[in-house]
């Protein structure tokens, strides 16, 4: 198959590998991994005309849109107008990620289960009252913020006054602010694939947003993630995963009713298991970075075929090997607040390596200002998968850090204890 791939991160490097096709790439930066796998590539900021021209010349079987940015900019709408099929939702459908107000209203309108108590505000009027009313809450901007916009009361926001100030600030640059009940529990990602009529779930994965060990420090794009060989998580039962799948199926159907368009792409639910059951925190309209790296490397099906089935609305069940995976990101010292770019040297390793924010120059590989490279260990048990990933990140030379604790028994036990405590 001929595929046009849009995007330049570790997520897209992993997608490129899984597609295993005649690949044409459109990237903002020179990702050495994607370059190596591509028959031809264009390095450019996203310019729809330029993308369209490239796409027309190649005439791919389909275009795969990796990140959320181009979805919001209408890359799919534009490519479709040129009669290029796409794996990825149109701008209107991508609102399931790009507008948390749209997402919450959709859940309410179609009576979809699993929504926390929440209210959408277009002005500061009534926000104060609502915050006092629900007592424990989070404040969410209505728009893409690279995972850095949500603030939690009692954690990032110390008082109602501070929370009101933050809401006012958000309303200056966003149409809406969403105030929602603060939930306590364990989060999991369930990345589903949708062709608009059928939905196929993948396996649950747990991400780690905080920069430092033991979930301390600022939020990041994600420092790493794991999945277990039994296709569950240590705190998660089969019925919890099925609940997430059911909510997502309802969302897929509601999206069609609401827009009259079929959703073709990823519907990734960010769920939290609470003592009251599974609740939905957010949807993403693309694969997770890092979470895609826990699923595609152990996929049993042919990935390009899955994508082409999505385009043709003939999606079938997706199956995975009974393996555990651990992904650890190596990031520049100071990330995410004041990252220090510098040289990076990656020795041979047993782990899979996916490049992210790096620049390949004549004298070697350089980190830029974001997550540099991801290392994925795959094995029959989570212990062995963790060891493979850990050995790999330890060998990396450069001014970097990573989270040692991801995928370790100690951290897994802590998650299980947390859930037990909540249920008591
Ligand atoms: N209702 C909530 N209760 C508790 N924590 C929340 C809630 N909503 C979001 N969070 C926390 O904030 C993080 C980011 O929120 P999310 O809705 O995923 O937005 P985004 O990924 O766009 O920043 C979540 O991963 C979770 O840790
Ligand atoms: Mg999120």
Tab-separated table of C-alpha atoms and ligand atoms in Angstrom:
chain	number	residue	atom	x	y	z
A	1	UNK	CA	0.000	0.000	0.000
A	2	UNK	CA	1.014	3.601	-0.562
A	3	UNK	CA	0.524	5.716	2.541
A	4	UNK	CA	1.031	9.394	3.260
A	5	UNK	CA	1.928	9.980	6.924
A	6	UNK	CA	1.582	13.338	8.621
A	7	UNK	CA	3.560	14.011	11.811
A	8	UNK	CA	7.081	13.760	13.197
A	9	UNK	CA	7.055	12.398	16.760
A	10	UNK	CA	7.797	9.034	18.331
A	11	UNK	CA	4.107	8.227	17.869
A	12	UNK	CA	4.449	8.674	14.119
A	13	UNK	CA	7.769	6.788	14.041
A	14	UNK	CA	5.959	3.858	15.624
A	15	UNK	CA	3.006	4.225	13.224
A	16	UNK	CA	5.409	4.371	10.261
A	17	UNK	CA	7.025	1.121	11.361
A	18	UNK	CA	3.672	-0.612	11.877
A	19	UNK	CA	2.290	0.542	8.506
A	20	UNK	CA	5.119	-1.309	6.778
A	21	UNK	CA	4.046	0.228	3.451
A	22	UNK	CA	5.385	2.393	0.675
A	23	UNK	CA	5.626	5.445	2.885
A	24	UNK	CA	5.575	9.142	2.054
A	25	UNK	CA	5.960	11.529	4.983
A	26	UNK	CA	5.166	15.127	5.689
A	27	UNK	CA	7.058	16.327	8.775
A	28	UNK	CA	7.821	19.580	10.542
A	29	UNK	CA	11.230	18.314	11.643
A	30	UNK	CA	13.708	15.700	10.467
A	31	UNK	CA	12.774	12.582	12.427
A	32	UNK	CA	15.612	10.177	11.546
A	33	UNK	CA	13.437	7.123	12.171
A	34	UNK	CA	10.644	8.207	9.846
A	35	UNK	CA	13.123	9.449	7.225
A	36	UNK	CA	14.688	6.006	7.107
A	37	UNK	CA	11.330	4.302	6.582
A	38	UNK	CA	10.089	6.743	3.931
A	39	UNK	CA	10.406	6.495	0.192
A	40	UNK	CA	10.134	10.263	0.078
A	41	UNK	CA	9.557	13.006	2.639
A	42	UNK	CA	8.810	16.696	2.859
A	43	UNK	CA	10.097	18.801	5.755
A	44	UNK	CA	7.798	21.746	6.262
A	45	UNK	CA	5.481	23.455	8.697
A	46	UNK	CA	1.908	22.426	8.115
A	47	UNK	CA	0.653	24.239	5.020
A	48	UNK	CA	-2.507	22.637	3.659
A	49	UNK	CA	-1.806	23.681	0.059
A	50	UNK	CA	1.665	22.190	0.209
A	51	UNK	CA	0.358	19.020	1.819
A	52	UNK	CA	-2.383	18.765	-0.789
A	53	UNK	CA	0.083	19.124	-3.643
A	54	UNK	CA	2.315	16.400	-2.222
A	55	UNK	CA	-0.714	14.158	-1.667
A	56	UNK	CA	-2.049	14.677	-5.200
A	57	UNK	CA	1.311	13.770	-6.726
A	58	UNK	CA	1.668	10.615	-4.631
A	59	UNK	CA	-1.973	9.600	-4.809
A	60	UNK	CA	-1.802	7.336	-1.730
A	61	UNK	CA	-4.309	4.628	-0.763
A	62	UNK	CA	-4.901	6.778	2.300
A	63	UNK	CA	-3.349	9.525	4.388
A	64	UNK	CA	-2.681	8.868	8.068
A	65	UNK	CA	-2.882	11.912	10.327
A	66	UNK	CA	-0.764	11.326	13.455
A	67	UNK	CA	-1.162	14.379	15.730
A	68	UNK	CA	-4.188	16.428	16.820
A	69	UNK	CA	-2.920	19.785	15.499
A	70	UNK	CA	-3.528	19.019	11.796
A	71	UNK	CA	-6.955	17.516	12.612
A	72	UNK	CA	-7.965	20.801	14.223
A	73	UNK	CA	-6.587	22.726	11.239
A	74	UNK	CA	-8.835	20.713	8.908
A	75	UNK	CA	-6.161	18.604	7.181
A	76	UNK	CA	-8.677	15.777	6.670
A	77	UNK	CA	-11.375	18.079	5.266
A	78	UNK	CA	-8.869	19.503	2.819
A	79	UNK	CA	-7.434	16.152	1.709
A	80	UNK	CA	-10.955	14.771	1.295
A	81	UNK	CA	-11.830	17.714	-0.945
A	82	UNK	CA	-8.939	16.500	-3.140
A	83	UNK	CA	-10.408	12.989	-3.066
A	84	UNK	CA	-7.692	11.569	-0.832
A	85	UNK	CA	-9.032	9.103	1.745
A	86	UNK	CA	-7.938	9.678	5.340
A	87	UNK	CA	-7.400	7.791	8.544
A	88	UNK	CA	-8.367	10.574	10.945
A	89	UNK	CA	-11.551	12.555	11.666
A	90	UNK	CA	-12.674	15.785	10.002
A	91	UNK	CA	-12.350	19.051	11.850
A	92	UNK	CA	-15.954	18.888	13.000
A	93	UNK	CA	-15.621	15.330	14.358
A	94	UNK	CA	-12.244	16.089	15.944
A	95	UNK	CA	-14.093	18.472	18.275
A	96	UNK	CA	-14.467	15.388	20.471
A	97	UNK	CA	-10.857	16.224	21.431
A	98	UNK	CA	-10.423	19.880	20.512
A	99	UNK	CA	-13.458	21.087	22.472
A	100	UNK	CA	-14.116	19.662	25.923
A	101	UNK	CA	-17.345	21.709	25.995
A	102	UNK	CA	-18.550	19.956	22.803
A	103	UNK	CA	-17.598	16.574	24.297
A	104	UNK	CA	-19.446	17.144	27.593
A	105	UNK	CA	-22.537	18.529	25.823
A	106	UNK	CA	-22.585	15.535	23.470
A	107	UNK	CA	-22.504	13.135	26.414
A	108	UNK	CA	-25.332	15.016	28.065
A	109	UNK	CA	-27.469	15.360	24.942
A	110	UNK	CA	-27.253	11.652	24.082
A	111	UNK	CA	-27.419	10.449	27.692
A	112	UNK	CA	-24.023	8.733	27.587
A	113	UNK	CA	-22.898	7.101	30.812
A	114	UNK	CA	-19.700	7.826	32.726
A	115	UNK	CA	-19.641	11.630	32.730
A	116	UNK	CA	-18.597	13.398	35.923
A	117	UNK	CA	-20.722	16.282	37.204
A	118	UNK	CA	-19.728	19.230	35.009
A	119	UNK	CA	-20.839	22.567	33.609
A	120	UNK	CA	-19.695	24.647	30.649
A	121	UNK	CA	-19.321	28.429	31.117
A	122	UNK	CA	-18.894	31.119	28.452
A	123	UNK	CA	-18.457	33.879	31.045
A	124	UNK	CA	-17.341	34.050	34.662
A	125	UNK	CA	-20.940	34.512	35.791
A	126	UNK	CA	-22.036	31.628	37.997
A	127	UNK	CA	-18.577	29.982	38.084
A	128	UNK	CA	-17.970	30.971	41.709
A	129	UNK	CA	-21.309	29.523	42.811
A	130	UNK	CA	-20.791	26.276	40.871
A	131	UNK	CA	-17.294	25.791	42.312
A	132	UNK	CA	-18.617	26.184	45.855
A	133	UNK	CA	-21.497	23.914	44.978
A	134	UNK	CA	-19.437	20.926	43.820
A	135	UNK	CA	-16.675	21.670	46.308
A	136	UNK	CA	-13.872	19.588	44.793
A	137	UNK	CA	-13.327	20.414	41.115
A	138	UNK	CA	-10.989	20.806	38.134
A	139	UNK	CA	-10.808	23.717	35.667
A	140	UNK	CA	-10.442	22.877	31.978
A	141	UNK	CA	-9.884	25.211	29.038
A	142	UNK	CA	-11.904	24.522	25.902
A	143	UNK	CA	-9.124	23.868	23.404
A	144	UNK	CA	-5.832	22.101	22.736
A	145	UNK	CA	-3.118	22.906	25.257
A	146	UNK	CA	-0.659	20.048	24.775
A	147	UNK	CA	-1.811	18.503	28.058
A	148	UNK	CA	-0.862	21.581	30.080
A	149	UNK	CA	-4.167	23.438	30.555
A	150	UNK	CA	-6.111	21.451	33.148
A	151	UNK	CA	-5.718	22.568	36.764
A	152	UNK	CA	-6.899	20.639	39.788
A	153	UNK	CA	-8.343	22.358	42.884
A	154	UNK	CA	-6.305	21.636	45.992
A	155	UNK	CA	-3.305	20.713	43.868
A	156	UNK	CA	-2.531	23.395	41.250
A	157	UNK	CA	-5.193	25.805	42.511
A	158	UNK	CA	-4.913	26.552	46.210
A	159	UNK	CA	-8.095	28.597	46.739
A	160	UNK	CA	-11.432	29.453	45.117
A	161	UNK	CA	-10.015	32.944	44.405
A	162	UNK	CA	-7.068	31.445	42.535
A	163	UNK	CA	-9.422	29.109	40.651
A	164	UNK	CA	-11.611	32.061	39.645
A	165	UNK	CA	-8.580	34.028	38.464
A	166	UNK	CA	-7.474	31.056	36.353
A	167	UNK	CA	-10.966	30.652	34.880
A	168	UNK	CA	-11.045	34.361	33.950
A	169	UNK	CA	-7.611	34.067	32.348
A	170	UNK	CA	-8.769	31.066	30.307
A	171	UNK	CA	-11.927	32.848	29.155
A	172	UNK	CA	-9.769	35.583	27.601
A	173	UNK	CA	-8.258	33.105	25.109
A	174	UNK	CA	-10.910	30.345	24.963
A	175	UNK	CA	-14.638	30.448	24.222
A	176	UNK	CA	-15.531	28.260	27.161
A	177	UNK	CA	-14.209	26.959	30.413
A	178	UNK	CA	-15.395	23.634	31.804
A	179	UNK	CA	-15.675	23.175	35.572
A	180	UNK	CA	-16.000	19.579	36.572
A	181	UNK	CA	-16.184	17.394	39.615
A	182	UNK	CA	-12.783	16.188	40.773
A	183	UNK	CA	-12.572	12.421	40.651
A	184	UNK	CA	-10.225	10.190	42.613
A	185	UNK	CA	-9.064	6.916	41.138
A	186	UNK	CA	-6.632	5.308	38.688
A	187	UNK	CA	-6.434	6.524	35.110
A	188	UNK	CA	-6.179	4.328	32.021
A	189	UNK	CA	-6.105	4.944	28.276
A	190	UNK	CA	-8.307	2.904	25.982
A	191	UNK	CA	-7.430	3.600	22.355
A	192	UNK	CA	-10.253	2.419	20.092
A	193	UNK	CA	-10.392	2.431	16.319
A	194	UNK	CA	-13.612	3.565	14.616
A	195	UNK	CA	-14.830	3.425	11.029
A	196	UNK	CA	-18.002	5.321	11.949
A	197	UNK	CA	-20.107	2.165	12.028
A	198	UNK	CA	-17.899	-0.349	13.823
A	199	UNK	CA	-15.609	0.082	16.776
A	200	UNK	CA	-12.613	-2.074	17.683
A	201	UNK	CA	-10.915	-1.695	21.048
A	202	UNK	CA	-7.205	-2.163	21.647
A	203	UNK	CA	-5.706	-3.023	25.049
A	204	UNK	CA	-5.689	-0.671	28.062
A	205	UNK	CA	-2.481	1.214	28.821
A	206	UNK	CA	-1.424	3.416	31.715
A	207	UNK	CA	0.511	6.613	31.039
A	208	UNK	CA	2.636	8.670	33.481
A	209	UNK	CA	2.134	12.411	33.109
A	210	UNK	CA	4.336	13.710	35.916
A	211	UNK	CA	7.967	14.499	35.192
A	212	UNK	CA	9.568	12.868	38.224
A	213	UNK	CA	9.522	9.566	40.010
A	214	UNK	CA	6.625	8.689	42.301
A	215	UNK	CA	4.342	11.022	40.275
A	216	UNK	CA	5.993	14.223	41.470
A	217	UNK	CA	6.724	17.437	39.595
A	218	UNK	CA	5.144	19.238	36.656
A	219	UNK	CA	2.913	17.653	34.014
A	220	UNK	CA	4.532	16.538	30.774
A	221	UNK	CA	3.434	15.119	27.436
A	222	UNK	CA	3.889	11.696	29.116
A	223	UNK	CA	7.077	10.134	30.513
A	224	UNK	CA	6.208	6.541	29.705
A	225	UNK	CA	3.565	3.856	29.864
A	226	UNK	CA	2.988	0.132	30.243
A	227	UNK	CA	0.621	-2.658	29.310
A	228	UNK	CA	0.294	-6.161	30.745
A	229	UNK	CA	0.414	-9.554	29.023
A	230	UNK	CA	-3.140	-10.392	30.181
A	231	UNK	CA	-4.416	-7.255	28.382
A	232	UNK	CA	-5.702	-5.720	31.615
A	233	UNK	CA	-4.016	-3.465	34.180
A	234	UNK	CA	-3.236	-4.526	37.776
A	235	UNK	CA	-6.160	-2.467	39.153
A	236	UNK	CA	-8.527	-3.076	36.251
A	237	UNK	CA	-11.035	-5.852	35.557
A	238	UNK	CA	-12.381	-7.026	32.232
A	239	UNK	CA	-15.762	-5.431	32.942
A	240	UNK	CA	-14.071	-2.025	33.457
A	241	UNK	CA	-12.439	-2.232	30.031
A	242	UNK	CA	-15.765	-3.302	28.505
A	243	UNK	CA	-17.429	-0.318	30.126
A	244	UNK	CA	-14.874	2.005	28.486
A	245	UNK	CA	-15.521	0.313	25.155
A	246	UNK	CA	-19.298	0.684	25.560
A	247	UNK	CA	-19.019	4.421	26.349
A	248	UNK	CA	-16.794	4.874	23.297
A	249	UNK	CA	-19.234	3.006	21.050
A	250	UNK	CA	-22.008	5.314	22.279
A	251	UNK	CA	-19.796	8.319	21.519
A	252	UNK	CA	-19.154	7.028	17.974
A	253	UNK	CA	-22.897	6.699	17.349
A	254	UNK	CA	-23.681	10.086	18.922
A	255	UNK	CA	-21.034	11.742	16.747
A	256	UNK	CA	-22.747	10.415	13.636
A	257	UNK	CA	-26.173	11.572	14.801
A	258	UNK	CA	-24.825	14.983	15.725
A	259	UNK	CA	-22.788	15.696	12.587
A	260	UNK	CA	-24.029	13.290	9.897
A	261	UNK	CA	-20.409	12.309	9.302
A	262	UNK	CA	-18.747	8.950	9.941
A	263	UNK	CA	-15.832	9.021	12.365
A	264	UNK	CA	-12.851	7.313	10.762
A	265	UNK	CA	-9.841	7.144	13.015
A	266	UNK	CA	-8.898	6.755	16.653
A	267	UNK	CA	-11.286	7.402	19.528
A	268	UNK	CA	-9.013	7.349	22.521
A	269	UNK	CA	-10.833	7.553	25.835
A	270	UNK	CA	-8.954	8.859	28.848
A	271	UNK	CA	-10.780	7.039	31.640
A	272	UNK	CA	-10.495	6.935	35.400
A	273	UNK	CA	-11.597	4.005	37.540
A	274	UNK	CA	-13.233	5.423	40.669
A	275	UNK	CA	-14.973	3.709	43.562
A	276	UNK	CA	-18.205	4.379	41.648
A	277	UNK	CA	-16.884	2.727	38.504
A	278	UNK	CA	-15.437	3.930	35.200
A	279	UNK	CA	-15.698	7.641	34.321
A	280	UNK	CA	-14.610	9.505	31.235
A	281	UNK	CA	-12.106	12.371	31.608
A	282	UNK	CA	-11.518	13.215	27.958
A	283	UNK	CA	-11.398	11.950	24.399
A	284	UNK	CA	-8.506	12.239	22.010
A	285	UNK	CA	-8.956	12.015	18.252
A	286	UNK	CA	-5.616	10.269	17.608
A	287	UNK	CA	-3.325	7.669	19.153
A	288	UNK	CA	-1.544	8.509	22.375
A	289	UNK	CA	2.108	9.402	22.559
A	290	UNK	CA	3.479	7.304	24.370
A	291	UNK	CA	0.540	4.853	24.483
A	292	UNK	CA	0.615	3.888	20.804
A	293	UNK	CA	4.041	2.365	21.441
A	294	UNK	CA	2.466	-0.150	23.841
A	295	UNK	CA	0.029	-1.482	21.270
A	296	UNK	CA	1.293	-1.361	17.681
A	297	UNK	CA	4.511	-3.336	18.309
A	298	UNK	CA	2.445	-6.303	19.615
A	299	UNK	CA	-0.376	-6.098	17.080
A	300	UNK	CA	-1.270	-9.421	15.454
A	301	UNK	CA	-3.213	-7.949	12.521
A	302	UNK	CA	-1.709	-6.098	9.602
A	303	UNK	CA	-1.908	-2.437	10.575
A	304	UNK	CA	-2.150	-0.985	7.066
A	305	UNK	CA	-5.068	-3.356	6.461
A	306	UNK	CA	-6.824	-2.100	9.595
A	307	UNK	CA	-6.450	1.467	8.331
A	308	UNK	CA	-7.702	0.586	4.888
A	309	UNK	CA	-10.663	-1.273	6.472
A	310	UNK	CA	-11.451	1.887	8.433
A	311	UNK	CA	-11.485	3.935	5.250
A	312	UNK	CA	-13.791	1.340	3.616
A	313	UNK	CA	-15.947	0.956	6.754
A	314	UNK	CA	-15.209	-2.729	7.080
A	315	UNK	CA	-13.355	-2.719	10.399
A	316	UNK	CA	-12.888	-6.077	12.152
A	317	UNK	CA	-11.636	-7.223	15.550
A	318	UNK	CA	-8.104	-6.218	16.501
A	319	UNK	CA	-5.850	-8.738	18.236
A	320	UNK	CA	-2.644	-8.549	20.248
A	321	UNK	CA	0.121	-10.858	21.335
A	322	UNK	CA	0.043	-11.925	24.987
A	323	UNK	CA	3.069	-9.770	25.808
A	324	UNK	CA	3.821	-7.014	28.312
A	325	UNK	CA	5.268	-3.695	27.170
A	326	UNK	CA	7.055	-0.883	28.992
A	327	UNK	CA	7.837	2.431	27.355
A	328	UNK	CA	10.220	4.963	28.894
A	329	UNK	CA	10.985	8.353	27.467
A	330	UNK	CA	14.395	9.969	27.667
A	331	UNK	CA	14.039	13.749	27.966
A	332	UNK	CA	16.501	16.654	28.172
A	333	UNK	CA	17.592	17.860	31.602
A	334	UNK	CA	15.226	20.599	32.796
A	335	UNK	CA	12.234	19.317	30.777
A	336	UNK	CA	9.423	20.414	30.698
A	337	UNK	CA	9.968	23.853	32.300
A	338	UNK	CA	13.490	24.773	31.138
A	339	UNK	CA	14.852	22.023	28.874
A	340	UNK	CA	18.511	22.159	27.887
A	341	UNK	CA	19.140	20.992	24.309
A	342	UNK	CA	22.289	18.974	23.690
A	343	UNK	CA	23.936	15.994	22.075
A	344	UNK	CA	22.376	12.546	22.340
A	345	UNK	CA	24.021	9.216	21.786
A	346	UNK	CA	21.974	6.024	21.643
A	347	UNK	CA	23.981	2.768	21.786
A	348	UNK	CA	22.681	-0.559	20.458
A	349	UNK	CA	19.848	-1.882	22.583
A	350	UNK	CA	17.419	-4.763	22.889
A	351	UNK	CA	14.565	-2.258	23.279
A	352	UNK	CA	12.688	-0.706	20.402
A	353	UNK	CA	13.746	2.909	19.846
A	354	UNK	CA	11.384	5.591	18.578
A	355	UNK	CA	12.703	9.083	17.907
A	356	UNK	CA	10.803	12.178	19.009
A	357	UNK	CA	12.238	15.712	19.310
A	358	UNK	CA	15.686	15.180	17.874
A	359	UNK	CA	17.588	16.704	15.039
A	360	UNK	CA	19.985	14.658	12.941
A	361	UNK	CA	23.023	16.796	12.062
A	362	UNK	CA	26.266	15.969	10.321
A	363	UNK	CA	28.067	15.263	13.580
A	364	UNK	CA	25.290	13.263	15.167
A	365	UNK	CA	21.992	13.393	16.963
A	366	UNK	CA	20.859	16.443	18.971
A	367	UNK	CA	17.973	16.888	21.367
A	368	UNK	CA	15.730	19.878	20.955
A	369	UNK	CA	13.451	21.119	23.737
A	370	UNK	CA	10.959	18.312	24.196
A	371	UNK	CA	10.895	14.544	24.790
A	372	UNK	CA	13.857	13.116	22.852
A	373	UNK	CA	13.348	9.380	22.303
A	374	UNK	CA	11.198	6.537	23.596
A	375	UNK	CA	12.446	3.041	24.472
A	376	UNK	CA	10.061	0.112	24.522
A	377	UNK	CA	10.730	-3.210	26.199
A	378	UNK	CA	8.573	-6.131	25.089
A	379	UNK	CA	8.532	-9.477	26.933
A	380	UNK	CA	6.352	-12.235	28.338
A	381	UNK	CA	6.161	-10.504	31.730
A	382	UNK	CA	6.071	-6.885	32.824
A	383	UNK	CA	9.211	-7.411	34.964
A	384	UNK	CA	11.236	-8.462	31.934
A	385	UNK	CA	9.760	-5.743	29.721
A	386	UNK	CA	10.671	-3.152	32.368
A	387	UNK	CA	14.239	-4.444	32.565
A	388	UNK	CA	14.686	-4.179	28.800
A	389	UNK	CA	13.427	-0.587	28.729
A	390	UNK	CA	15.417	0.381	31.809
A	391	UNK	CA	18.676	-1.108	30.487
A	392	UNK	CA	18.193	0.849	27.292
A	393	UNK	CA	17.582	4.260	28.874
A	394	UNK	CA	20.516	3.779	31.266
A	395	UNK	CA	22.883	3.367	28.330
A	396	UNK	CA	21.844	6.598	26.622
A	397	UNK	CA	24.600	9.234	26.716
A	398	UNK	CA	23.681	12.896	26.999
A	399	UNK	CA	22.321	15.392	29.476
A	400	UNK	CA	19.048	13.512	30.012
A	401	UNK	CA	16.716	12.048	32.593
A	402	UNK	CA	13.940	9.456	32.606
A	403	UNK	CA	11.602	7.783	35.092
A	404	UNK	CA	13.131	4.679	36.588
A	405	UNK	CA	9.872	3.701	38.317
A	406	UNK	CA	7.611	3.195	35.284
A	407	UNK	CA	6.577	-0.449	34.978
A	408	UNK	CA	8.223	-1.481	38.263
A	409	UNK	CA	6.467	-3.764	40.713
A	410	UNK	CA	6.640	-1.086	43.398
A	411	UNK	CA	4.688	1.463	41.352
A	412	UNK	CA	2.163	-1.127	40.173
A	413	UNK	CA	1.553	-2.143	43.786
A	414	UNK	CA	0.991	1.493	44.719
A	415	UNK	CA	-1.746	1.779	42.053
A	416	UNK	CA	-3.484	-1.331	43.357
A	417	UNK	CA	-3.267	-0.082	46.970
A	418	UNK	CA	-4.733	3.271	45.918
A	419	UNK	CA	-7.795	1.559	44.435
A	420	UNK	CA	-8.184	-0.684	47.489
A	421	UNK	CA	-8.087	2.311	49.801
A	422	UNK	CA	-10.736	4.141	47.763
A	423	UNK	CA	-13.058	1.152	47.902
A	424	UNK	CA	-12.729	0.706	51.661
B	1	LIG	N1	-12.503	15.401	36.600
B	1	LIG	C1	-11.229	15.192	36.937
B	1	LIG	N2	-10.903	14.781	38.186
B	1	LIG	C2	-9.623	14.566	38.561
B	1	LIG	N3	-8.572	14.749	37.751
B	1	LIG	C3	-8.812	15.160	36.482
B	1	LIG	C4	-10.158	15.395	36.006
B	1	LIG	N4	-10.076	15.786	34.723
B	1	LIG	C5	-8.763	15.793	34.415
B	1	LIG	N5	-7.995	15.430	35.450
B	1	LIG	C6	-6.514	15.294	35.487
B	1	LIG	O1	-5.934	16.191	34.564
B	1	LIG	C7	-5.264	15.490	33.512
B	1	LIG	C8	-5.481	16.205	32.185
B	1	LIG	O2	-6.868	16.316	31.928
B	1	LIG	P1	-7.473	15.909	30.517
B	1	LIG	O3	-8.958	16.029	30.616
B	1	LIG	O4	-6.928	14.594	30.131
B	1	LIG	O5	-7.004	17.074	29.576
B	1	LIG	P2	-5.717	17.279	28.638
B	1	LIG	O6	-5.121	15.933	28.360
B	1	LIG	O7	-6.274	17.926	27.439
B	1	LIG	O8	-4.824	18.182	29.416
B	1	LIG	C9	-5.862	14.087	33.553
B	1	LIG	O9	-4.983	13.137	33.018
B	1	LIG	C10	-6.117	13.908	35.036
B	1	LIG	O10	-4.935	13.540	35.709
B	2	LIG	MG1	-5.296	13.967	28.797
